[in-house]
Amino acid sequence: MKVTSYSQGHWITEGTEKELKSAVDGKSIATMIEADLDYKAMCEYAREKAGPVLRELSIHKRAFKIKFMAQYLMERKEKYYELSTQTGATKRDSWIDIEGGIITAFGISSQSRKSLSDLPWHVEGGQVTLSRNGTFTGQHICVPRQGVAVQINAFNFPIWGMLEKLAPAFIAGVPSIIKPSPLGSYLAHEVFKDIIESGFLPEGSVQFIAADKPGDLLDHLTSQDSVAFTGSAETGKKLKSHPNIVANNVHFNLEADSLNCSILGEDVTPDMDEFGLFVKEVANEMTVKTGQKCTAIRRTIVPEKLVDVVIEELKNRLDKTSIGDPAAEDTRMGPLASSEQVVRFDEQLQKLTEVTETVYASGNGKANGAFSSARVLLCHKPMQVDEVHRLEAFGPMTTIIPYNSTDEAISLANKADGSLVGSLFTADDDLAKKVTLGCAPYHGRFMVINRHSAGESTGHGSPIASLVHGGPGRAGGGEELGGARSVLHHMQRVALQGSPTTLMNITGQHIKGADTKESDRHPFRKYFEELEIGEHLTTHRRTLTEADIVNFGTLSGDHFYAHFDDVAAKESIFGKRVAHGYLVLSAAAGMFVDPAPGPVMLNYGLEELRFLAPVFPGDTIRVKLIVKKKTVRQQRETDPKPFGMVWFDVEVRNQESDLVAEYTILTLVEREHKLDMDVK
């Protein structure tokens, strides 16, 4: 098997050969061809060939391409599992990397289609009022940067690391250059080949570097480009301080290994469920991926009085962990990724053992390959010994750190000066609040587990596509994932200012106060494709009477004094009785709805409802219905018709033209035509 670069639309098959070895038995598994790549040309190809094509597509169309790519990869997952074994990963480990990576791509695609505009750019938040009469207003939008996203990935998750960076960059409209670690690069390469063969991503939107180091790649980046790095804090800092990165203020996201902790609450006793859950979690984080996770529990913080029993229970659980060939069904922990990683792990472990006591060491399972034993260390003076909060041995180990009070536990957790994740096991919600808020400034994610949440917990060490991943300080100070947030990291947020009409024309979304045009027929009689942003319907007028108020109160059961008690109402802020807000809302719906069957299939909700002025008995209201924005929905097998989502802004005014209510209704509207993305 040959691992080659994919540059400017071609596989580069000539170059210096480097043997890639199996972590299991040390035998050759692949040959990496390190070519003399023109990195400047690769960057220009991405910017000039792929960038304009991606930016022409809407965010949703780009997200659908990622969805279809992920489906294509999932259909081929079994061959990835076979190859993943050679990295030292068990079936359980491989699932995290393979299906976890593909599911992450699915998740980011789904979240983007749910949360971001169906436009080439994203209209973010509501408009900002900047003038008394509303003729000058503001609106934020996020547009794709006109650069390339360079992604430098770690060795421990060849697939997950690649897909969780590629997906948001692509959906943002930015092409990627992917550089995996040589370790496990054969697995990343196999997936990348399938990405190219799938044909879902436009040419130039992804390129692949097969090399130990990325040459002079960073020399050719501009302020429109970005670098996303996952790996050691030392290497990350070195790359981040590259002269060109600094000179051009190139966007740099650093996600570094960190000394994550898990805390056993001082309320927990050995007979409680939370105790067993805690020990199980620590043992799992030591052995899953053989401890080679940037989120693994390196520091196990426990009450001083429970140190001995925690150690004993950890020993019992670790003794049951079978170490050996990761392809074997009964193996729970495989080897480290390479013999080099064994050396590095042992070097760091040796430094830690000089300031701690080794209380547990398992056998390594096999003489050949990159196998290592699980280790549990005990630090007797954790407030004085800085090494346990600064040195990371990247493998199957943890250090037990005793504490005497909750305040001390918080201080110990934060002594690592920034972590990707921390966790707390407690049955006391008040303690959970204190510890969480005390630790939060130093952690990117914080998980609190008790007997009620444990059954469905995703685990201490599992980043989730919909939640942010990253952390302050030593953890790199970066942020990735987080659903649609991950896409916005690759976009430029721009504050627009101008007249509402001008901004509506720029953004492709209705802006309050913009000039609108009367629809030539009722909007509910139009198919999705026919509806235009900014067209509106102005309804007939209706006078709300005393009888309307009484009837609505009787029907709804709402007899609030402001609607029925003349005496009490006179002393209210209104000075007299008023109509129910929801009566106004219901009357407005009756005024703008066209009752006959048509393309509008249903109304499934409303947003940002505000009652801005009272409506008194005898007041006359009129409604303006405005097409605000549209989103195409993929037709599924269970959908009887293809449709899209349409948001209508609703303005309700009284006889004085005062705005009394405003809101946005969400509707499903039938599409007249099928699209390629629809299920056939």
XYZ file of C-alpha atoms in Angstrom:
680
model
C 0.000 0.000 0.000
C 1.345 3.416 -0.983
C 0.453 6.647 0.784
C 0.748 9.480 -1.738
C -0.040 13.166 -1.894
C -2.995 14.545 -3.823
C -2.028 17.907 -5.240
C -3.757 20.114 -7.798
C -6.046 17.328 -8.966
C -3.364 14.630 -9.287
C -1.897 11.818 -7.201
C 1.857 12.338 -6.843
C 3.439 8.885 -7.029
C 7.153 9.712 -7.111
C 9.313 10.801 -4.227
C 11.286 9.612 -1.228
C 9.937 6.393 0.213
C 9.376 5.927 3.928
C 8.287 2.658 5.501
C 5.231 2.796 7.767
C 5.067 0.018 10.338
C 2.274 -1.769 12.111
C 1.905 -0.920 15.789
C 0.958 -4.532 16.450
C 3.983 -6.446 15.182
C 6.373 -3.816 13.801
C 6.074 -5.137 10.245
C 5.750 -2.878 7.223
C 2.140 -1.959 6.519
C 2.560 0.800 3.914
C 5.032 3.020 2.122
C 4.674 6.782 2.268
C 5.877 8.590 -0.868
C 7.153 11.970 0.262
C 7.154 14.090 -2.888
C 8.749 17.452 -3.571
C 5.484 19.369 -3.515
C 4.947 22.925 -4.729
C 3.105 24.205 -1.678
C 2.657 27.680 -3.098
C 0.938 26.220 -6.155
C -1.261 24.013 -3.963
C -2.478 27.049 -2.041
C -3.144 29.022 -5.197
C -4.963 26.067 -6.757
C -7.249 25.806 -3.750
C -7.962 29.541 -3.669
C -8.413 30.028 -7.416
C -9.858 26.695 -8.567
C -12.097 25.624 -5.702
C -12.761 28.791 -3.722
C -15.001 30.543 -6.298
C -16.942 27.329 -6.956
C -17.621 26.730 -3.271
C -18.641 30.338 -2.654
C -21.249 30.110 -5.421
C -23.013 27.326 -3.522
C -25.282 28.039 -0.590
C -24.239 26.893 2.874
C -26.959 24.244 2.748
C -25.816 22.882 -0.611
C -22.291 22.612 0.724
C -23.635 20.896 3.849
C -25.571 18.405 1.741
C -22.379 17.507 -0.108
C -20.749 16.698 3.227
C -23.782 14.599 4.164
C -23.615 12.621 0.919
C -19.844 12.202 1.311
C -20.372 10.871 4.845
C -22.978 8.394 3.595
C -20.491 7.216 0.957
C -17.796 6.682 3.589
C -20.127 4.912 6.003
C -20.947 2.362 3.310
C -17.216 1.524 3.141
C -16.466 1.487 6.855
C -15.583 -2.200 7.138
C -12.358 -1.829 5.167
C -11.386 1.052 7.440
C -11.831 -1.202 10.472
C -9.473 -3.790 8.988
C -6.798 -1.185 8.414
C -7.370 0.585 11.734
C -6.232 -2.512 13.643
C -2.696 -1.880 12.423
C -2.662 1.456 14.265
C -3.101 -0.488 17.519
C -6.810 0.272 17.819
C -9.271 -2.299 19.133
C -12.769 -2.510 17.625
C -13.999 -0.178 20.348
C -11.154 2.263 19.680
C -11.723 2.122 15.940
C -15.405 2.923 16.299
C -14.497 6.259 17.895
C -12.214 7.130 15.005
C -14.142 5.697 12.068
C -17.844 5.886 12.755
C -17.316 8.632 15.311
C -15.557 10.697 12.646
C -18.197 10.062 10.005
C -21.014 10.772 12.468
C -19.270 14.031 13.358
C -19.362 15.041 9.684
C -23.052 14.123 9.590
C -23.673 16.141 12.730
C -21.930 19.294 11.533
C -23.828 19.058 8.236
C -27.150 18.686 10.029
C -26.471 21.480 12.530
C -25.399 23.809 9.723
C -28.586 23.192 7.761
C -30.608 23.734 10.905
C -28.894 26.876 12.189
C -27.320 28.690 9.236
C -28.793 30.591 6.303
C -29.585 28.834 3.032
C -27.415 31.384 1.260
C -23.724 31.496 0.282
C -23.274 33.554 3.453
C -24.924 33.509 6.890
C -27.184 36.286 8.167
C -26.368 36.310 11.867
C -28.816 37.428 14.517
C -31.310 40.232 14.216
C -30.828 43.683 12.830
C -29.423 46.403 15.079
C -31.366 49.656 15.305
C -29.028 52.593 14.719
C -31.392 55.519 14.179
C -34.545 57.021 15.636
C -36.667 56.625 12.505
C -35.163 53.336 11.367
C -33.728 54.613 8.091
C -30.183 53.658 9.121
C -29.716 50.174 10.518
C -27.159 47.420 11.038
C -26.913 43.698 10.415
C -24.131 41.145 10.922
C -23.368 38.621 8.226
C -20.675 35.942 7.994
C -19.024 35.433 4.616
C -16.530 32.759 3.478
C -12.921 33.793 3.666
C -11.199 33.733 0.285
C -8.384 31.477 1.392
C -7.463 27.901 2.191
C -7.829 25.949 5.427
C -4.647 24.057 6.299
C -5.338 21.153 8.641
C -2.491 19.460 10.486
C -3.761 16.406 12.332
C -2.473 14.219 15.160
C -1.707 10.513 14.877
C -4.241 9.174 17.360
C -7.438 9.711 15.340
C -6.550 9.651 11.623
C -10.178 9.709 10.411
C -11.996 11.671 13.085
C -9.307 14.347 13.124
C -9.523 14.766 9.358
C -13.310 14.850 9.042
C -14.028 17.095 12.019
C -11.847 19.790 10.436
C -12.707 19.220 6.780
C -16.499 19.300 7.224
C -16.866 22.788 8.754
C -14.271 24.338 6.438
C -16.034 22.966 3.360
C -19.488 24.017 4.582
C -18.085 27.502 5.206
C -16.990 27.611 1.566
C -13.252 27.254 2.169
C -11.092 24.555 0.475
C -8.806 22.385 2.610
C -5.238 21.114 2.490
C -4.984 18.109 4.807
C -1.745 16.989 6.402
C -2.054 13.875 8.603
C 0.615 12.534 10.920
C 2.734 9.863 9.183
C 1.627 7.471 11.945
C -1.682 6.094 10.778
C -1.541 8.159 7.585
C -2.348 5.010 5.618
C -5.776 4.974 7.269
C -6.404 8.669 6.590
C -5.202 8.120 3.013
C -7.657 5.280 2.432
C -10.554 7.468 3.524
C -9.273 10.434 1.528
C -9.105 8.288 -1.614
C -12.753 7.439 -1.158
C -13.590 11.124 -0.670
C -12.038 11.881 -4.050
C -13.648 8.867 -5.720
C -17.070 9.810 -4.376
C -17.079 12.905 -6.586
C -19.205 14.894 -4.149
C -16.605 17.576 -3.418
C -15.603 19.948 -6.250
C -12.093 19.640 -7.635
C -9.530 21.557 -5.622
C -11.666 21.706 -2.495
C -9.494 19.037 -0.823
C -5.798 18.205 -1.183
C -3.664 15.757 0.790
C -0.042 15.947 1.934
C 1.873 12.729 2.532
C 4.953 13.974 4.367
C 6.656 14.045 7.732
C 6.755 17.848 7.768
C 4.781 20.265 5.546
C 7.849 21.889 3.971
C 7.448 25.610 3.367
C 3.643 25.447 3.318
C 3.228 28.009 6.100
C 5.378 30.509 4.166
C 2.652 30.868 1.558
C -0.350 31.582 3.753
C -2.161 34.912 3.795
C -4.556 36.679 6.142
C -7.455 34.949 4.364
C -6.060 31.503 5.182
C -6.209 29.491 8.378
C -4.342 26.720 10.162
C -6.002 24.169 12.422
C -3.478 22.127 14.394
C -4.022 19.183 16.716
C -1.041 17.731 18.542
C 1.461 18.503 21.250
C 1.471 21.911 22.905
C 5.170 22.280 22.101
C 4.774 21.695 18.365
C 1.633 23.803 18.262
C 3.346 26.804 19.823
C 6.244 26.461 17.404
C 3.937 26.496 14.380
C 1.797 29.299 15.773
C 4.892 31.491 16.160
C 6.008 30.904 12.552
C 7.138 34.306 11.201
C 4.652 34.331 8.328
C 1.783 33.261 10.576
C 2.582 36.156 12.884
C 3.293 38.695 10.124
C 0.028 38.047 8.256
C -2.135 37.352 11.299
C -3.101 34.015 9.804
C -5.996 32.477 11.736
C -4.493 29.692 13.848
C -6.533 27.255 15.924
C -4.471 25.210 18.351
C -5.928 22.153 20.064
C -3.206 20.684 22.249
C -2.938 17.726 24.566
C -3.765 18.721 28.108
C -3.651 17.302 31.610
C -7.364 16.735 31.996
C -8.796 15.793 35.349
C -11.715 13.954 36.862
C -12.861 14.807 40.387
C -14.608 12.525 42.823
C -16.917 14.714 44.922
C -16.316 14.803 48.657
C -19.945 13.757 49.192
C -19.354 10.358 47.559
C -18.766 7.219 49.599
C -17.640 3.778 48.337
C -21.162 2.352 48.621
C -22.662 4.981 46.282
C -23.284 4.491 42.565
C -21.190 7.561 41.799
C -18.102 5.900 43.259
C -18.275 2.907 40.943
C -19.057 5.130 37.967
C -16.005 7.252 38.733
C -13.593 4.314 38.946
C -15.003 2.832 35.747
C -14.590 6.124 33.887
C -10.984 6.591 34.996
C -10.080 3.038 33.972
C -11.787 3.458 30.605
C -9.971 6.694 29.889
C -6.668 5.003 30.707
C -7.240 2.100 28.333
C -9.398 3.353 25.429
C -7.000 4.075 22.536
C -4.318 2.920 24.999
C -4.611 6.281 26.709
C -3.624 8.132 23.524
C -6.367 10.713 23.712
C -5.994 14.445 24.155
C -9.023 14.218 26.452
C -7.837 11.297 28.614
C -7.913 11.605 32.410
C -4.298 12.276 33.419
C -5.127 13.567 36.912
C -7.555 11.677 39.132
C -8.529 14.005 41.983
C -10.034 12.203 44.984
C -10.738 12.957 48.659
C -7.745 12.095 50.840
C -9.835 9.649 52.866
C -10.714 7.635 49.734
C -7.283 7.395 48.114
C -6.580 3.822 49.206
C -9.973 2.456 48.228
C -9.901 4.224 44.853
C -6.473 2.750 44.121
C -7.653 -0.701 45.122
C -10.749 -0.536 42.933
C -8.719 0.787 40.011
C -6.305 -2.099 40.379
C -9.157 -4.595 40.338
C -10.629 -3.128 37.190
C -7.317 -2.718 35.367
C -6.314 -6.281 36.202
C -9.308 -7.392 34.143
C -8.143 -5.390 31.122
C -6.711 -7.790 28.567
C -3.774 -6.371 26.613
C -2.854 -7.839 23.249
C -3.669 -8.064 19.567
C -6.331 -5.410 18.925
C -7.955 -7.654 16.319
C -8.849 -10.203 18.997
C -12.398 -9.950 20.332
C -11.360 -10.200 23.990
C -8.616 -7.541 23.796
C -9.475 -4.374 25.687
C -6.210 -2.487 25.152
C -3.864 -2.632 22.196
C -0.377 -1.199 21.673
C 0.680 2.411 21.430
C 0.808 3.835 17.917
C 4.500 3.081 17.364
C 7.736 2.115 19.069
C 8.660 5.811 19.027
C 5.552 6.572 21.037
C 6.564 3.905 23.553
C 9.909 5.658 24.028
C 8.262 9.059 24.463
C 5.697 7.673 26.862
C 8.392 5.983 28.958
C 10.535 9.140 29.010
C 7.726 11.290 30.369
C 6.608 8.553 32.729
C 10.111 8.336 34.151
C 10.074 12.051 34.954
C 6.754 11.653 36.735
C 7.849 8.613 38.727
C 10.662 10.697 40.190
C 8.124 12.879 42.007
C 5.339 10.327 42.608
C 4.832 6.801 43.863
C 3.947 4.021 41.416
C 1.014 2.146 42.938
C 0.087 -0.009 39.943
C 1.751 -1.369 36.793
C 0.178 -4.025 34.588
C 1.947 -6.378 32.206
C 2.306 -5.195 28.622
C 0.652 -8.235 27.046
C 3.182 -8.992 24.271
C 6.897 -8.777 23.752
C 6.647 -7.580 20.140
C 5.028 -4.426 18.841
C 4.496 -1.122 20.620
C 2.844 -2.511 23.726
C 3.071 -0.829 27.104
C 1.672 -1.390 30.572
C -0.984 0.641 32.337
C 0.342 2.737 35.224
C -1.244 4.403 38.222
C 0.857 6.948 40.107
C 0.177 8.641 43.435
C 1.253 12.192 44.207
C 1.469 12.786 47.952
C 1.932 16.575 47.779
C 0.013 17.769 44.711
C -0.078 21.426 45.761
C 3.727 21.488 45.890
C 4.647 19.104 43.038
C 4.126 21.015 39.805
C 5.265 18.207 37.521
C 1.974 16.302 37.818
C 0.198 19.400 36.494
C 2.737 20.126 33.738
C 4.151 16.851 32.345
C 2.000 14.593 30.207
C 2.821 10.962 29.522
C 0.721 10.213 26.443
C -0.404 6.685 27.132
C -2.231 4.389 29.584
C -1.634 6.176 32.864
C -3.149 8.462 35.467
C -1.949 10.115 38.650
C -4.014 9.939 41.820
C -4.161 13.398 43.421
C -5.632 13.632 46.942
C -7.473 16.694 48.266
C -8.802 17.799 51.660
C -11.568 20.232 50.730
C -13.683 21.162 47.730
C -11.854 24.465 47.413
C -8.570 22.566 47.253
C -9.995 20.204 44.620
C -10.908 23.210 42.464
C -7.425 24.685 42.878
C -5.816 21.371 41.921
C -8.020 21.000 38.853
C -7.015 24.467 37.688
C -3.272 24.051 38.344
C -2.827 22.542 34.862
C -3.546 26.062 33.578
C -6.034 25.047 30.915
C -7.584 21.737 29.915
C -9.781 20.406 27.152
C -12.127 18.699 29.574
C -12.748 18.080 33.238
C -15.363 15.935 34.930
C -16.987 15.626 38.317
C -18.757 12.655 39.881
C -21.131 13.726 42.624
C -24.679 13.202 43.903
C -24.812 16.700 45.395
C -26.087 19.342 42.948
C -24.986 22.226 45.171
C -21.463 20.846 45.210
C -21.728 20.341 41.440
C -22.549 24.026 41.002
C -19.623 25.165 43.146
C -17.055 22.903 41.477
C -18.284 23.525 37.938
C -18.260 27.304 38.223
C -14.899 27.163 39.998
C -13.333 25.060 37.242
C -15.127 26.468 34.198
C -12.671 29.310 33.395
C -9.871 26.754 32.979
C -11.733 24.136 30.956
C -13.235 23.908 27.480
C -15.793 21.299 28.501
C -16.962 20.139 31.926
C -19.017 16.989 32.477
C -20.972 16.323 35.675
C -22.065 12.718 36.248
C -24.386 11.132 38.768
C -26.483 7.971 38.796
C -29.243 9.693 36.823
C -27.129 10.817 33.850
C -24.534 8.048 33.668
C -26.626 5.610 31.647
C -26.779 7.912 28.625
C -23.510 9.752 29.147
C -21.211 10.011 26.133
C -18.200 9.884 28.444
C -15.476 12.156 29.760
C -13.193 11.747 26.776
C -15.645 12.048 23.874
C -15.902 15.388 22.061
C -19.373 15.860 20.600
C -20.043 17.467 17.208
C -22.691 19.787 18.642
C -20.540 20.998 21.567
C -17.351 23.018 21.434
C -14.001 21.258 21.709
C -10.899 23.113 22.813
C -9.661 24.798 25.931
C -7.707 27.732 27.358
C -4.055 27.955 28.318
C -2.053 24.790 27.849
C -4.935 23.257 25.868
C -4.150 25.723 23.100
C -6.678 28.490 23.551
C -8.584 27.303 20.501
C -12.081 26.120 19.727
C -13.534 23.718 17.180
C -16.722 21.696 16.711
C -19.781 23.165 18.425
C -22.206 22.453 15.579
C -22.705 25.475 13.340
C -20.131 27.427 15.381
C -17.417 25.316 13.771
C -18.434 26.636 10.350
C -18.389 30.267 11.441
C -14.741 29.909 12.514
C -13.902 29.847 8.784
C -16.006 32.887 7.930
C -15.489 36.607 8.327
C -18.076 38.352 10.445
C -18.960 41.696 8.869
C -21.066 44.469 10.410
C -23.191 45.991 7.646
C -24.672 49.474 7.935
C -27.127 51.194 5.626
C -30.787 51.604 4.852
C -33.022 48.595 5.554
C -33.836 48.241 1.851
C -30.173 48.277 0.848
C -29.267 45.725 3.532
C -32.155 43.467 2.484
C -30.826 43.529 -1.066
C -27.314 42.664 0.155
C -28.223 39.966 2.654
C -31.010 38.202 0.785
C -33.233 38.348 3.880
C -36.000 40.727 4.871
C -34.840 43.562 7.099
C -37.425 45.370 9.197
C -38.221 48.758 7.662
C -37.184 47.772 4.134
C -39.346 48.617 1.157
C -41.509 45.644 0.244
C -43.777 44.969 -2.698
C -47.366 43.796 -2.619
C -47.723 40.207 -3.764
C -49.583 39.763 -7.046
C -51.640 37.021 -5.374
C -51.948 35.572 -1.910
C -48.527 34.175 -0.818
C -50.235 30.977 0.377
C -51.199 30.309 -3.255
C -47.550 30.301 -4.355
C -45.066 27.448 -4.514
C -41.776 27.716 -2.645
C -39.868 28.698 -5.797
C -42.311 31.518 -6.575
C -42.042 33.307 -3.239
C -39.653 36.269 -3.267
C -37.895 37.803 -0.282
C -39.624 41.050 0.646
C -42.986 40.472 -1.056
C -45.930 41.032 1.237
C -49.653 40.710 1.754
C -51.675 43.453 3.426
C -54.891 42.089 4.873
C -58.359 43.497 5.382
C -59.147 45.294 8.661
C -60.903 43.859 11.701
C -62.329 45.584 14.756
C -61.997 43.667 18.026
C -65.106 43.970 20.170
C -66.183 43.349 23.747
C -67.875 40.194 22.503
C -64.606 38.977 20.972
C -62.845 39.402 24.320
C -65.573 37.624 26.265
C -65.798 34.773 23.776
C -62.029 34.311 23.685
C -61.828 34.301 27.472
C -64.620 31.730 27.674
C -63.018 29.517 25.058
C -59.470 29.754 26.409
C -60.264 29.957 30.115
C -58.123 33.100 30.381
C -60.052 35.451 32.668
C -57.100 37.610 33.697
C -58.285 40.797 35.396
C -56.884 43.095 32.672
C -59.398 41.601 30.237
C -62.499 41.308 32.464
C -62.307 43.494 35.592
C -63.036 47.160 34.818
C -62.111 48.395 38.290
C -58.804 46.519 38.529
C -57.946 47.324 34.922
C -58.256 51.055 35.610
C -55.443 50.712 38.145
C -53.241 48.714 35.757
C -50.569 50.147 33.475
C -53.154 50.144 30.676
C -55.739 52.299 32.480
C -58.618 50.215 31.144
C -59.482 46.743 29.901
C -57.466 45.351 26.997
C -57.811 42.480 24.537
C -55.856 39.303 25.169
C -52.521 39.273 23.377
C -53.307 35.805 22.102
C -56.676 37.030 20.842
C -54.780 39.554 18.730
C -52.484 36.762 17.579
C -55.388 34.469 16.695
C -57.298 37.215 14.926
C -54.203 38.083 12.903
C -53.862 34.462 11.781
C -57.458 34.442 10.658
C -56.798 37.584 8.659
C -53.712 36.491 6.749
C -54.475 32.777 6.228
C -55.904 31.684 2.912
C -58.199 28.778 3.858
C -58.210 26.763 0.636
C -55.743 23.902 0.028
C -52.548 25.092 -1.563
C -48.760 24.953 -1.527
C -48.562 26.038 2.130
C -48.657 22.700 3.932
C -48.583 23.770 7.571
C -47.511 26.319 10.149
C -45.190 24.689 12.664
C -44.284 27.489 15.005
C -43.498 31.112 15.623
C -40.476 33.032 16.838
C -39.722 36.328 18.555
C -43.316 37.153 19.450
C -43.662 40.560 21.069
C -46.802 42.444 22.120
C -45.690 46.050 21.722
C -48.847 48.052 22.475
C -52.260 47.292 23.999
C -55.314 46.653 21.857
C -58.483 48.026 23.451
C -62.054 46.992 22.762
C -63.112 48.805 19.618
C -59.612 49.045 18.147
C -59.173 48.026 14.526
C -56.171 45.943 13.476
C -54.572 45.167 10.137
C -51.841 42.659 9.313
C -48.850 42.731 6.990
C -47.339 39.354 6.079
C -43.798 39.555 4.622
C -41.600 36.811 3.148
C -38.499 36.953 5.367
C -36.284 34.041 4.344
C -36.390 30.618 2.709
C -34.629 27.273 3.113
C -34.820 24.256 0.823
C -35.484 20.967 2.605
C -34.384 17.616 1.253
C -37.337 15.391 0.411
C -37.143 12.119 2.319
C -38.777 8.815 1.529
C -41.543 9.511 4.039
C -42.341 12.978 2.652
C -45.379 12.923 0.328
C -44.198 16.068 -1.473
C -40.975 18.056 -1.832
C -41.043 21.225 0.248
C -39.057 24.071 1.721
C -39.292 26.195 4.851
C -40.461 29.781 4.583
C -40.301 32.335 7.387
C -42.901 35.115 7.245
C -42.535 38.299 9.280
C -45.894 39.395 10.690
C -46.666 42.996 11.637
C -49.963 43.823 13.365
C -50.942 47.523 13.500
C -53.913 49.391 14.903
C -56.008 52.143 13.341
C -53.300 54.676 14.221
C -50.691 52.553 12.394
C -48.990 51.809 15.712
C -47.266 48.438 15.799
C -49.104 46.359 18.408
C -47.545 42.943 17.754
C -44.798 41.421 15.665
C -43.458 37.898 15.211
C -42.205 35.419 12.657
C -44.157 32.349 11.594
C -42.495 29.227 10.244
C -44.219 27.348 7.440
C -43.632 24.379 5.196
C -44.328 25.212 1.569
C -44.529 22.735 -1.266
C -41.853 22.925 -3.937
C -42.968 22.785 -7.525
C -39.861 20.945 -8.678
C -37.706 18.109 -7.352
C -33.966 18.602 -6.848
C -30.982 16.275 -7.218
C -30.617 16.068 -3.451
C -34.143 14.686 -2.989
C -34.528 10.983 -2.272
C -35.472 9.339 -5.543
